């Protein structure tokens, strides 16, 4: 603590009178440097608990992830350096390609479905003048239902026999689907669950953004003869562009870490059509007991997602400065 | 609110506009009810059907006979009291530790000017960039064998509590709020002879009720809803929270009983939402516009 022991250029008035006061007189009368040191101790006393938790459960695991990615590691017996062997092994696992393809497809589908839908919902809700509170509560209700419950609920809906999803199709005289059990439909079925469970938050954020658009802009556009769609295109979208971009980045980061839905609903199947990267990490660690492979995969996911996070933080910061 | 939106009040005032408005309004009410309320209704009533009825096609909209037995069976067979209690313990502890350690740390970083405070804050904020789930395996290894101490927090609520404290988002939220408290107020308290802890307790915390409320809700919801982390930490069935237990038990239990258990698992969060909905919704909306 160099800065703490450095004597101050100007002595604070309280310290001038009694620089050599005995300790028993209390900390207020201690020397200026001693007081500063005491201040530092106190500040770090307040920080200690939080810092220790960050060090143990955030910083240290981040370093360990990189370290173990290059080790053959089994819990309890330490690690043995193996160079890039974990990466090549993981890379040649057929599930590796499947997991990345599924994760990227999931993210893309989630953007297509889970992005347009909440925006349109918010757009419509913003025009409605009645029962606002009802809409806001109802749309957010699925978000408050535990994700495990939503997943189990939809697993039941997707049941090929007595599932509600096929009942609805039958009632509408449409062909039924295998939903989460079909190789072609499983991933889309999971995206629908994730969208249903999470879109409430997105809708509310959009709604707040839409409410901050000045009414004069619409007024002026309408006077210029802009139609409804033109007003959306030239006023609404440009005015909410920043929020749209932010939410898109956040959604990419969130959906690339999808785990609960495939784990609970499909168990990664059929075949390997719904194995995601995080699911594969879980399998490497807890099924294959291959922590080196799990950490190698974690590092890959980490690098990719940190790039998106960095972009997100950069954009929000530049917006704050502007 | 009379600020105009996409559609002008004038257009809405015309008979045709009014007709369109009420049609859209009705359509949205029906759509929202079908999309968001109906699944919940289906779950609550599904648990009250008989095991035969719940798998019958076409399904019944109302149970033929209302069985409350699904719920009581779920409560007993799936040992829900234990798992609910585990969840309550985990969530309460995580909330309490987060409030204590995060407010103390945020207060120190905001008001006590520690040496290297900026470096520490930077290190904390950097963790925001690292997606939590990507680090779940090395975090598991750390918890299984803590450095220096060489003890394991697996199957202990501490394995949920302590990592929950390392929440950069909540800490930053608190720090930003404390930054807005004028220095004069704290200095006045100090002149009156209050120590740092006393100032935090009697001046800062009472002023921070709104932000403490938001952080509390975030902390409780996060633990209650989490699945992957407790799945890793608790291999011991008796210690598992409700989310993990539901999935583990879902394989070999009767459908109506499982559905009843799902409803019971959702009740605490839904009730909390209905009680605090104003604050929760305001929090989400406000957090977004600031980015």
mmCIF file of N, CA and C in Angstrom, chain A residues 39-151:
data_model
loop_
_atom_site.group_PDB
_atom_site.id
_atom_site.type_symbol
_atom_site.label_atom_id
_atom_site.label_comp_id
_atom_site.label_asym_id
_atom_site.label_seq_id
_atom_site.Cartn_x
_atom_site.Cartn_y
_atom_site.Cartn_z
ATOM 1 N N UNK A 39 -7.788 4.120 7.422
ATOM 2 C CA UNK A 39 -8.878 4.275 6.445
ATOM 3 C C UNK A 39 -8.846 3.164 5.416
ATOM 4 N N UNK A 40 -7.613 2.867 4.965
ATOM 5 C CA UNK A 40 -7.469 1.814 3.960
ATOM 6 C C UNK A 40 -7.898 0.468 4.527
ATOM 7 N N UNK A 41 -7.484 0.223 5.759
ATOM 8 C CA UNK A 41 -7.866 -1.046 6.383
ATOM 9 C C UNK A 41 -9.375 -1.161 6.460
ATOM 10 N N UNK A 42 -9.995 -0.047 6.842
ATOM 11 C CA UNK A 42 -11.442 -0.059 6.991
ATOM 12 C C UNK A 42 -12.102 -0.296 5.636
ATOM 13 N N UNK A 43 -11.611 0.425 4.611
ATOM 14 C CA UNK A 43 -12.194 0.267 3.277
ATOM 15 C C UNK A 43 -12.082 -1.174 2.821
ATOM 16 N N UNK A 44 -10.908 -1.765 3.020
ATOM 17 C CA UNK A 44 -10.741 -3.149 2.572
ATOM 18 C C UNK A 44 -11.475 -4.143 3.466
ATOM 19 N N UNK A 45 -11.714 -3.724 4.709
ATOM 20 C CA UNK A 45 -12.559 -4.559 5.567
ATOM 21 C C UNK A 45 -13.951 -4.681 4.992
ATOM 22 N N UNK A 46 -14.497 -3.543 4.540
ATOM 23 C CA UNK A 46 -15.817 -3.556 3.915
ATOM 24 C C UNK A 46 -15.799 -4.362 2.613
ATOM 25 N N UNK A 47 -14.681 -4.296 1.902
ATOM 26 C CA UNK A 47 -14.586 -4.964 0.607
ATOM 27 C C UNK A 47 -14.342 -6.461 0.725
ATOM 28 N N UNK A 48 -13.769 -6.874 1.862
ATOM 29 C CA UNK A 48 -13.183 -8.221 1.949
ATOM 30 C C UNK A 48 -14.117 -9.345 1.506
ATOM 31 N N UNK A 49 -15.317 -9.394 2.092
ATOM 32 C CA UNK A 49 -16.213 -10.509 1.793
ATOM 33 C C UNK A 49 -16.518 -10.616 0.309
ATOM 34 N N UNK A 50 -16.903 -9.479 -0.266
ATOM 35 C CA UNK A 50 -17.238 -9.465 -1.687
ATOM 36 C C UNK A 50 -16.047 -9.849 -2.550
ATOM 37 N N UNK A 51 -14.896 -9.250 -2.225
ATOM 38 C CA UNK A 51 -13.690 -9.521 -3.022
ATOM 39 C C UNK A 51 -13.312 -10.987 -2.991
ATOM 40 N N UNK A 52 -13.401 -11.576 -1.801
ATOM 41 C CA UNK A 52 -13.032 -12.981 -1.656
ATOM 42 C C UNK A 52 -13.928 -13.849 -2.545
ATOM 43 N N UNK A 53 -15.220 -13.544 -2.550
ATOM 44 C CA UNK A 53 -16.144 -14.329 -3.380
ATOM 45 C C UNK A 53 -15.851 -14.138 -4.860
ATOM 46 N N UNK A 54 -15.562 -12.912 -5.266
ATOM 47 C CA UNK A 54 -15.221 -12.698 -6.681
ATOM 48 C C UNK A 54 -13.947 -13.443 -7.045
ATOM 49 N N UNK A 55 -12.959 -13.367 -6.135
ATOM 50 C CA UNK A 55 -11.693 -14.032 -6.422
ATOM 51 C C UNK A 55 -11.898 -15.539 -6.570
ATOM 52 N N UNK A 56 -12.662 -16.117 -5.643
ATOM 53 C CA UNK A 56 -12.832 -17.569 -5.633
ATOM 54 C C UNK A 56 -13.731 -18.073 -6.757
ATOM 55 N N UNK A 57 -14.826 -17.355 -7.008
ATOM 56 C CA UNK A 57 -15.851 -17.921 -7.875
ATOM 57 C C UNK A 57 -15.977 -17.228 -9.229
ATOM 58 N N UNK A 58 -15.161 -16.205 -9.483
ATOM 59 C CA UNK A 58 -15.178 -15.603 -10.815
ATOM 60 C C UNK A 58 -13.792 -15.583 -11.441
ATOM 61 N N UNK A 59 -12.848 -14.955 -10.719
ATOM 62 C CA UNK A 59 -11.516 -14.769 -11.305
ATOM 63 C C UNK A 59 -10.753 -16.080 -11.374
ATOM 64 N N UNK A 60 -10.729 -16.781 -10.245
ATOM 65 C CA UNK A 60 -9.980 -18.034 -10.194
ATOM 66 C C UNK A 60 -10.523 -19.065 -11.195
ATOM 67 N N UNK A 61 -11.844 -19.309 -11.259
ATOM 68 C CA UNK A 61 -12.329 -20.269 -12.262
ATOM 69 C C UNK A 61 -12.003 -19.874 -13.696
ATOM 70 N N UNK A 62 -11.962 -18.558 -13.973
ATOM 71 C CA UNK A 62 -11.627 -18.135 -15.335
ATOM 72 C C UNK A 62 -10.202 -18.558 -15.687
ATOM 73 N N UNK A 63 -9.292 -18.371 -14.717
ATOM 74 C CA UNK A 63 -7.899 -18.785 -14.945
ATOM 75 C C UNK A 63 -7.813 -20.308 -15.036
ATOM 76 N N UNK A 64 -8.532 -20.967 -14.123
ATOM 77 C CA UNK A 64 -8.517 -22.435 -14.099
ATOM 78 C C UNK A 64 -9.038 -23.027 -15.407
ATOM 79 N N UNK A 65 -10.059 -22.396 -15.974
ATOM 80 C CA UNK A 65 -10.628 -22.924 -17.223
ATOM 81 C C UNK A 65 -9.547 -23.029 -18.278
ATOM 82 N N UNK A 66 -8.746 -21.964 -18.402
ATOM 83 C CA UNK A 66 -7.687 -21.959 -19.404
ATOM 84 C C UNK A 66 -6.622 -22.993 -19.047
ATOM 85 N N UNK A 67 -6.281 -23.048 -17.750
ATOM 86 C CA UNK A 67 -5.256 -23.974 -17.296
ATOM 87 C C UNK A 67 -5.664 -25.434 -17.567
ATOM 88 N N UNK A 68 -6.875 -25.803 -17.122
ATOM 89 C CA UNK A 68 -7.318 -27.196 -17.240
ATOM 90 C C UNK A 68 -7.543 -27.577 -18.701
ATOM 91 N N UNK A 69 -7.854 -26.568 -19.536
ATOM 92 C CA UNK A 69 -8.058 -26.862 -20.957
ATOM 93 C C UNK A 69 -6.802 -27.498 -21.573
ATOM 94 N N UNK A 70 -5.648 -27.241 -20.954
ATOM 95 C CA UNK A 70 -4.398 -27.803 -21.470
ATOM 96 C C UNK A 70 -3.877 -28.942 -20.594
ATOM 97 N N UNK A 71 -4.743 -29.471 -19.736
ATOM 98 C CA UNK A 71 -4.310 -30.528 -18.825
ATOM 99 C C UNK A 71 -5.208 -31.752 -18.951
ATOM 100 N N UNK A 72 -4.628 -32.885 -18.581
ATOM 101 C CA UNK A 72 -5.455 -34.059 -18.330
ATOM 102 C C UNK A 72 -5.794 -33.959 -16.858
ATOM 103 N N UNK A 73 -7.073 -33.799 -16.544
ATOM 104 C CA UNK A 73 -7.419 -33.463 -15.168
ATOM 105 C C UNK A 73 -8.516 -34.369 -14.635
ATOM 106 N N UNK A 74 -8.258 -34.966 -13.486
ATOM 107 C CA UNK A 74 -9.327 -35.642 -12.760
ATOM 108 C C UNK A 74 -9.353 -35.061 -11.361
ATOM 109 N N UNK A 75 -10.535 -34.751 -10.837
ATOM 110 C CA UNK A 75 -10.619 -34.101 -9.527
ATOM 111 C C UNK A 75 -9.899 -34.926 -8.474
ATOM 112 N N UNK A 76 -9.134 -34.215 -7.653
ATOM 113 C CA UNK A 76 -8.469 -34.895 -6.550
ATOM 114 C C UNK A 76 -7.037 -35.295 -6.844
ATOM 115 N N UNK A 77 -6.722 -35.527 -8.132
ATOM 116 C CA UNK A 77 -5.372 -36.020 -8.404
ATOM 117 C C UNK A 77 -4.529 -35.017 -9.198
ATOM 118 N N UNK A 78 -4.961 -33.760 -9.230
ATOM 119 C CA UNK A 78 -4.158 -32.755 -9.908
ATOM 120 C C UNK A 78 -4.164 -32.920 -11.406
ATOM 121 N N UNK A 79 -3.412 -32.037 -12.083
ATOM 122 C CA UNK A 79 -3.430 -32.056 -13.540
ATOM 123 C C UNK A 79 -2.081 -32.410 -14.127
ATOM 124 N N UNK A 80 -2.150 -32.883 -15.374
ATOM 125 C CA UNK A 80 -0.919 -33.234 -16.086
ATOM 126 C C UNK A 80 -0.988 -32.522 -17.428
ATOM 127 N N UNK A 81 0.063 -31.775 -17.746
ATOM 128 C CA UNK A 81 0.010 -30.949 -18.949
ATOM 129 C C UNK A 81 0.018 -31.816 -20.200
ATOM 130 N N UNK A 82 -0.907 -31.544 -21.113
ATOM 131 C CA UNK A 82 -0.987 -32.357 -22.320
ATOM 132 C C UNK A 82 -1.017 -31.502 -23.586
ATOM 133 N N UNK A 83 -0.653 -30.220 -23.456
ATOM 134 C CA UNK A 83 -0.664 -29.364 -24.637
ATOM 135 C C UNK A 83 -2.072 -29.189 -25.175
ATOM 136 N N UNK A 84 -2.216 -29.261 -26.477
ATOM 137 C CA UNK A 84 -3.529 -29.002 -27.081
ATOM 138 C C UNK A 84 -4.323 -30.286 -27.316
ATOM 139 N N UNK A 85 -3.927 -31.358 -26.651
ATOM 140 C CA UNK A 85 -4.594 -32.652 -26.879
ATOM 141 C C UNK A 85 -6.103 -32.578 -26.632
ATOM 142 N N UNK A 86 -6.498 -31.853 -25.576
ATOM 143 C CA UNK A 86 -7.937 -31.752 -25.286
ATOM 144 C C UNK A 86 -8.691 -31.121 -26.446
ATOM 145 N N UNK A 87 -8.091 -30.067 -26.985
ATOM 146 C CA UNK A 87 -8.755 -29.354 -28.080
ATOM 147 C C UNK A 87 -8.911 -30.269 -29.294
ATOM 148 N N UNK A 88 -7.834 -30.994 -29.656
ATOM 149 C CA UNK A 88 -7.944 -31.860 -30.837
ATOM 150 C C UNK A 88 -8.937 -32.987 -30.578
ATOM 151 N N UNK A 89 -8.921 -33.546 -29.365
ATOM 152 C CA UNK A 89 -9.861 -34.637 -29.079
ATOM 153 C C UNK A 89 -11.306 -34.149 -29.201
ATOM 154 N N UNK A 90 -11.584 -33.026 -28.545
ATOM 155 C CA UNK A 90 -12.932 -32.462 -28.581
ATOM 156 C C UNK A 90 -13.329 -32.145 -30.015
ATOM 157 N N UNK A 91 -12.364 -31.626 -30.748
ATOM 158 C CA UNK A 91 -12.607 -31.201 -32.122
ATOM 159 C C UNK A 91 -13.026 -32.370 -32.999
ATOM 160 N N UNK A 92 -12.460 -33.544 -32.733
ATOM 161 C CA UNK A 92 -12.755 -34.700 -33.580
ATOM 162 C C UNK A 92 -13.973 -35.488 -33.114
ATOM 163 N N UNK A 93 -14.578 -35.041 -32.033
ATOM 164 C CA UNK A 93 -15.814 -35.661 -31.568
ATOM 165 C C UNK A 93 -16.934 -35.273 -32.536
ATOM 166 N N UNK A 94 -17.643 -36.259 -33.114
ATOM 167 C CA UNK A 94 -18.718 -35.909 -34.046
ATOM 168 C C UNK A 94 -19.776 -35.017 -33.404
ATOM 169 N N UNK A 95 -19.937 -35.149 -32.091
ATOM 170 C CA UNK A 95 -20.930 -34.317 -31.406
ATOM 171 C C UNK A 95 -20.513 -32.846 -31.360
ATOM 172 N N UNK A 96 -19.212 -32.610 -31.495
ATOM 173 C CA UNK A 96 -18.707 -31.233 -31.456
ATOM 174 C C UNK A 96 -19.348 -30.395 -32.555
ATOM 175 N N UNK A 97 -19.269 -30.901 -33.775
ATOM 176 C CA UNK A 97 -19.866 -30.184 -34.908
ATOM 177 C C UNK A 97 -21.367 -30.053 -34.711
ATOM 178 N N UNK A 98 -21.989 -31.162 -34.285
ATOM 179 C CA UNK A 98 -23.440 -31.130 -34.082
ATOM 180 C C UNK A 98 -23.800 -30.069 -33.045
ATOM 181 N N UNK A 99 -23.039 -30.038 -31.935
ATOM 182 C CA UNK A 99 -23.351 -29.113 -30.851
ATOM 183 C C UNK A 99 -23.248 -27.662 -31.316
ATOM 184 N N UNK A 100 -22.176 -27.355 -32.046
ATOM 185 C CA UNK A 100 -22.026 -25.979 -32.513
ATOM 186 C C UNK A 100 -23.076 -25.634 -33.548
ATOM 187 N N UNK A 101 -23.354 -26.587 -34.456
ATOM 188 C CA UNK A 101 -24.370 -26.320 -35.465
ATOM 189 C C UNK A 101 -25.726 -26.090 -34.792
ATOM 190 N N UNK A 102 -26.070 -26.971 -33.830
ATOM 191 C CA UNK A 102 -27.353 -26.814 -33.139
ATOM 192 C C UNK A 102 -27.429 -25.493 -32.387
ATOM 193 N N UNK A 103 -26.333 -25.150 -31.688
ATOM 194 C CA UNK A 103 -26.345 -23.912 -30.904
ATOM 195 C C UNK A 103 -26.516 -22.703 -31.807
ATOM 196 N N UNK A 104 -25.781 -22.686 -32.923
ATOM 197 C CA UNK A 104 -25.885 -21.536 -33.820
ATOM 198 C C UNK A 104 -27.262 -21.486 -34.477
ATOM 199 N N UNK A 105 -27.790 -22.668 -34.862
ATOM 200 C CA UNK A 105 -29.129 -22.692 -35.441
ATOM 201 C C UNK A 105 -30.155 -22.219 -34.421
ATOM 202 N N UNK A 106 -29.997 -22.710 -33.187
ATOM 203 C CA UNK A 106 -30.916 -22.298 -32.124
ATOM 204 C C UNK A 106 -30.895 -20.774 -31.975
ATOM 205 N N UNK A 107 -29.698 -20.209 -31.927
ATOM 206 C CA UNK A 107 -29.563 -18.762 -31.760
ATOM 207 C C UNK A 107 -30.207 -18.019 -32.926
ATOM 208 N N UNK A 108 -29.974 -18.514 -34.123
ATOM 209 C CA UNK A 108 -30.522 -17.871 -35.317
ATOM 210 C C UNK A 108 -32.052 -17.942 -35.309
ATOM 211 N N UNK A 109 -32.577 -19.133 -35.016
ATOM 212 C CA UNK A 109 -34.028 -19.297 -34.973
ATOM 213 C C UNK A 109 -34.626 -18.440 -33.863
ATOM 214 N N UNK A 110 -33.931 -18.405 -32.722
ATOM 215 C CA UNK A 110 -34.423 -17.598 -31.608
ATOM 216 C C UNK A 110 -34.460 -16.128 -31.997
ATOM 217 N N UNK A 111 -33.509 -15.709 -32.821
ATOM 218 C CA UNK A 111 -33.518 -14.318 -33.276
ATOM 219 C C UNK A 111 -34.681 -14.097 -34.231
ATOM 220 N N UNK A 112 -34.894 -15.050 -35.135
ATOM 221 C CA UNK A 112 -35.973 -14.893 -36.105
ATOM 222 C C UNK A 112 -37.337 -14.892 -35.419
ATOM 223 N N UNK A 113 -37.549 -15.934 -34.580
ATOM 224 C CA UNK A 113 -38.859 -16.053 -33.925
ATOM 225 C C UNK A 113 -38.932 -15.143 -32.716
ATOM 226 N N UNK A 114 -37.926 -15.257 -31.865
ATOM 227 C CA UNK A 114 -37.979 -14.590 -30.579
ATOM 228 C C UNK A 114 -37.669 -13.111 -30.652
ATOM 229 N N UNK A 115 -37.467 -12.618 -31.846
ATOM 230 C CA UNK A 115 -37.096 -11.219 -31.940
ATOM 231 C C UNK A 115 -38.185 -10.395 -32.585
ATOM 232 N N UNK A 116 -38.698 -10.902 -33.697
ATOM 233 C CA UNK A 116 -39.765 -10.195 -34.399
ATOM 234 C C UNK A 116 -41.037 -10.202 -33.560
ATOM 235 N N UNK A 117 -41.353 -11.354 -32.959
ATOM 236 C CA UNK A 117 -42.614 -11.483 -32.232
ATOM 237 C C UNK A 117 -42.745 -10.453 -31.098
ATOM 238 N N UNK A 118 -41.762 -10.359 -30.191
ATOM 239 C CA UNK A 118 -41.906 -9.372 -29.122
ATOM 240 C C UNK A 118 -41.983 -7.936 -29.635
ATOM 241 N N UNK A 119 -41.272 -7.647 -30.725
ATOM 242 C CA UNK A 119 -41.312 -6.273 -31.250
ATOM 243 C C UNK A 119 -42.714 -5.938 -31.741
ATOM 244 N N UNK A 120 -43.297 -6.852 -32.502
ATOM 245 C CA UNK A 120 -44.662 -6.624 -33.002
ATOM 246 C C UNK A 120 -45.628 -6.532 -31.826
ATOM 247 N N UNK A 121 -45.445 -7.408 -30.835
ATOM 248 C CA UNK A 121 -46.317 -7.368 -29.650
ATOM 249 C C UNK A 121 -46.246 -6.009 -28.964
ATOM 250 N N UNK A 122 -45.021 -5.529 -28.760
ATOM 251 C CA UNK A 122 -44.841 -4.245 -28.079
ATOM 252 C C UNK A 122 -45.470 -3.123 -28.899
ATOM 253 N N UNK A 123 -45.294 -3.210 -30.212
ATOM 254 C CA UNK A 123 -45.842 -2.195 -31.113
ATOM 255 C C UNK A 123 -47.354 -2.124 -30.963
ATOM 256 N N UNK A 124 -47.997 -3.279 -30.937
ATOM 257 C CA UNK A 124 -49.460 -3.323 -30.813
ATOM 258 C C UNK A 124 -49.879 -2.881 -29.413
ATOM 259 N N UNK A 125 -49.205 -3.414 -28.390
ATOM 260 C CA UNK A 125 -49.576 -3.070 -27.012
ATOM 261 C C UNK A 125 -49.480 -1.568 -26.765
ATOM 262 N N UNK A 126 -48.499 -0.949 -27.396
ATOM 263 C CA UNK A 126 -48.292 0.484 -27.186
ATOM 264 C C UNK A 126 -49.462 1.298 -27.727
ATOM 265 N N UNK A 127 -50.192 0.745 -28.671
ATOM 266 C CA UNK A 127 -51.326 1.467 -29.244
ATOM 267 C C UNK A 127 -52.597 1.279 -28.432
ATOM 268 N N UNK A 128 -52.630 0.241 -27.616
ATOM 269 C CA UNK A 128 -53.858 -0.047 -26.873
ATOM 270 C C UNK A 128 -53.949 0.862 -25.651
ATOM 271 N N UNK A 129 -55.136 1.402 -25.449
ATOM 272 C CA UNK A 129 -55.318 2.370 -24.353
ATOM 273 C C UNK A 129 -55.985 1.765 -23.131
ATOM 274 N N UNK A 130 -56.405 0.505 -23.253
ATOM 275 C CA UNK A 130 -57.116 -0.103 -22.132
ATOM 276 C C UNK A 130 -56.377 -1.332 -21.629
ATOM 277 N N UNK A 131 -56.643 -1.639 -20.378
ATOM 278 C CA UNK A 131 -56.152 -2.875 -19.761
ATOM 279 C C UNK A 131 -54.641 -3.034 -19.896
ATOM 280 N N UNK A 132 -53.921 -1.903 -19.837
ATOM 281 C CA UNK A 132 -52.457 -1.960 -19.972
ATOM 282 C C UNK A 132 -51.827 -2.869 -18.928
ATOM 283 N N UNK A 133 -52.255 -2.705 -17.680
ATOM 284 C CA UNK A 133 -51.662 -3.491 -16.593
ATOM 285 C C UNK A 133 -51.877 -4.980 -16.829
ATOM 286 N N UNK A 134 -53.072 -5.331 -17.302
ATOM 287 C CA UNK A 134 -53.385 -6.740 -17.580
ATOM 288 C C UNK A 134 -52.383 -7.315 -18.576
ATOM 289 N N UNK A 135 -52.168 -6.601 -19.676
ATOM 290 C CA UNK A 135 -51.262 -7.111 -20.707
ATOM 291 C C UNK A 135 -49.854 -7.285 -20.159
ATOM 292 N N UNK A 136 -49.407 -6.295 -19.413
ATOM 293 C CA UNK A 136 -48.033 -6.357 -18.907
ATOM 294 C C UNK A 136 -47.839 -7.520 -17.953
ATOM 295 N N UNK A 137 -48.831 -7.755 -17.101
ATOM 296 C CA UNK A 137 -48.708 -8.857 -16.138
ATOM 297 C C UNK A 137 -48.760 -10.190 -16.871
ATOM 298 N N UNK A 138 -49.710 -10.314 -17.812
ATOM 299 C CA UNK A 138 -49.900 -11.596 -18.494
ATOM 300 C C UNK A 138 -48.673 -11.955 -19.324
ATOM 301 N N UNK A 139 -48.104 -10.967 -20.015
ATOM 302 C CA UNK A 139 -46.978 -11.274 -20.890
ATOM 303 C C UNK A 139 -45.741 -11.652 -20.072
ATOM 304 N N UNK A 140 -45.669 -11.142 -18.842
ATOM 305 C CA UNK A 140 -44.483 -11.431 -18.034
ATOM 306 C C UNK A 140 -44.661 -12.678 -17.172
ATOM 307 N N UNK A 141 -45.885 -13.174 -17.079
ATOM 308 C CA UNK A 141 -46.152 -14.333 -16.227
ATOM 309 C C UNK A 141 -45.257 -15.542 -16.551
ATOM 310 N N UNK A 142 -45.100 -15.921 -17.834
ATOM 311 C CA UNK A 142 -44.240 -17.081 -18.115
ATOM 312 C C UNK A 142 -42.797 -16.891 -17.671
ATOM 313 N N UNK A 143 -42.327 -15.639 -17.637
ATOM 314 C CA UNK A 143 -40.944 -15.405 -17.220
ATOM 315 C C UNK A 143 -40.763 -15.794 -15.755
ATOM 316 N N UNK A 144 -41.836 -15.607 -14.962
ATOM 317 C CA UNK A 144 -41.725 -15.906 -13.540
ATOM 318 C C UNK A 144 -41.913 -17.386 -13.237
ATOM 319 N N UNK A 145 -42.439 -18.135 -14.174
ATOM 320 C CA UNK A 145 -42.555 -19.579 -13.966
ATOM 321 C C UNK A 145 -41.157 -20.180 -14.089
ATOM 322 N N UNK A 146 -40.735 -20.988 -13.134
ATOM 323 C CA UNK A 146 -39.365 -21.527 -13.192
ATOM 324 C C UNK A 146 -39.092 -22.199 -14.533
ATOM 325 N N UNK A 147 -37.923 -21.964 -15.137
ATOM 326 C CA UNK A 147 -37.603 -22.526 -16.455
ATOM 327 C C UNK A 147 -37.789 -24.032 -16.523
ATOM 328 N N UNK A 148 -37.481 -24.719 -15.427
ATOM 329 C CA UNK A 148 -37.660 -26.166 -15.413
ATOM 330 C C UNK A 148 -39.136 -26.523 -15.576
ATOM 331 N N UNK A 149 -39.994 -25.747 -14.926
ATOM 332 C CA UNK A 149 -41.433 -26.005 -15.051
ATOM 333 C C UNK A 149 -41.907 -25.721 -16.474
ATOM 334 N N UNK A 150 -41.473 -24.613 -17.071
ATOM 335 C CA UNK A 150 -41.872 -24.346 -18.471
ATOM 336 C C UNK A 150 -41.416 -25.473 -19.366
ATOM 337 N N UNK A 151 -40.192 -25.959 -19.156
ATOM 338 C CA UNK A 151 -39.669 -27.020 -20.008
ATOM 339 C C UNK A 151 -40.505 -28.293 -19.857
#
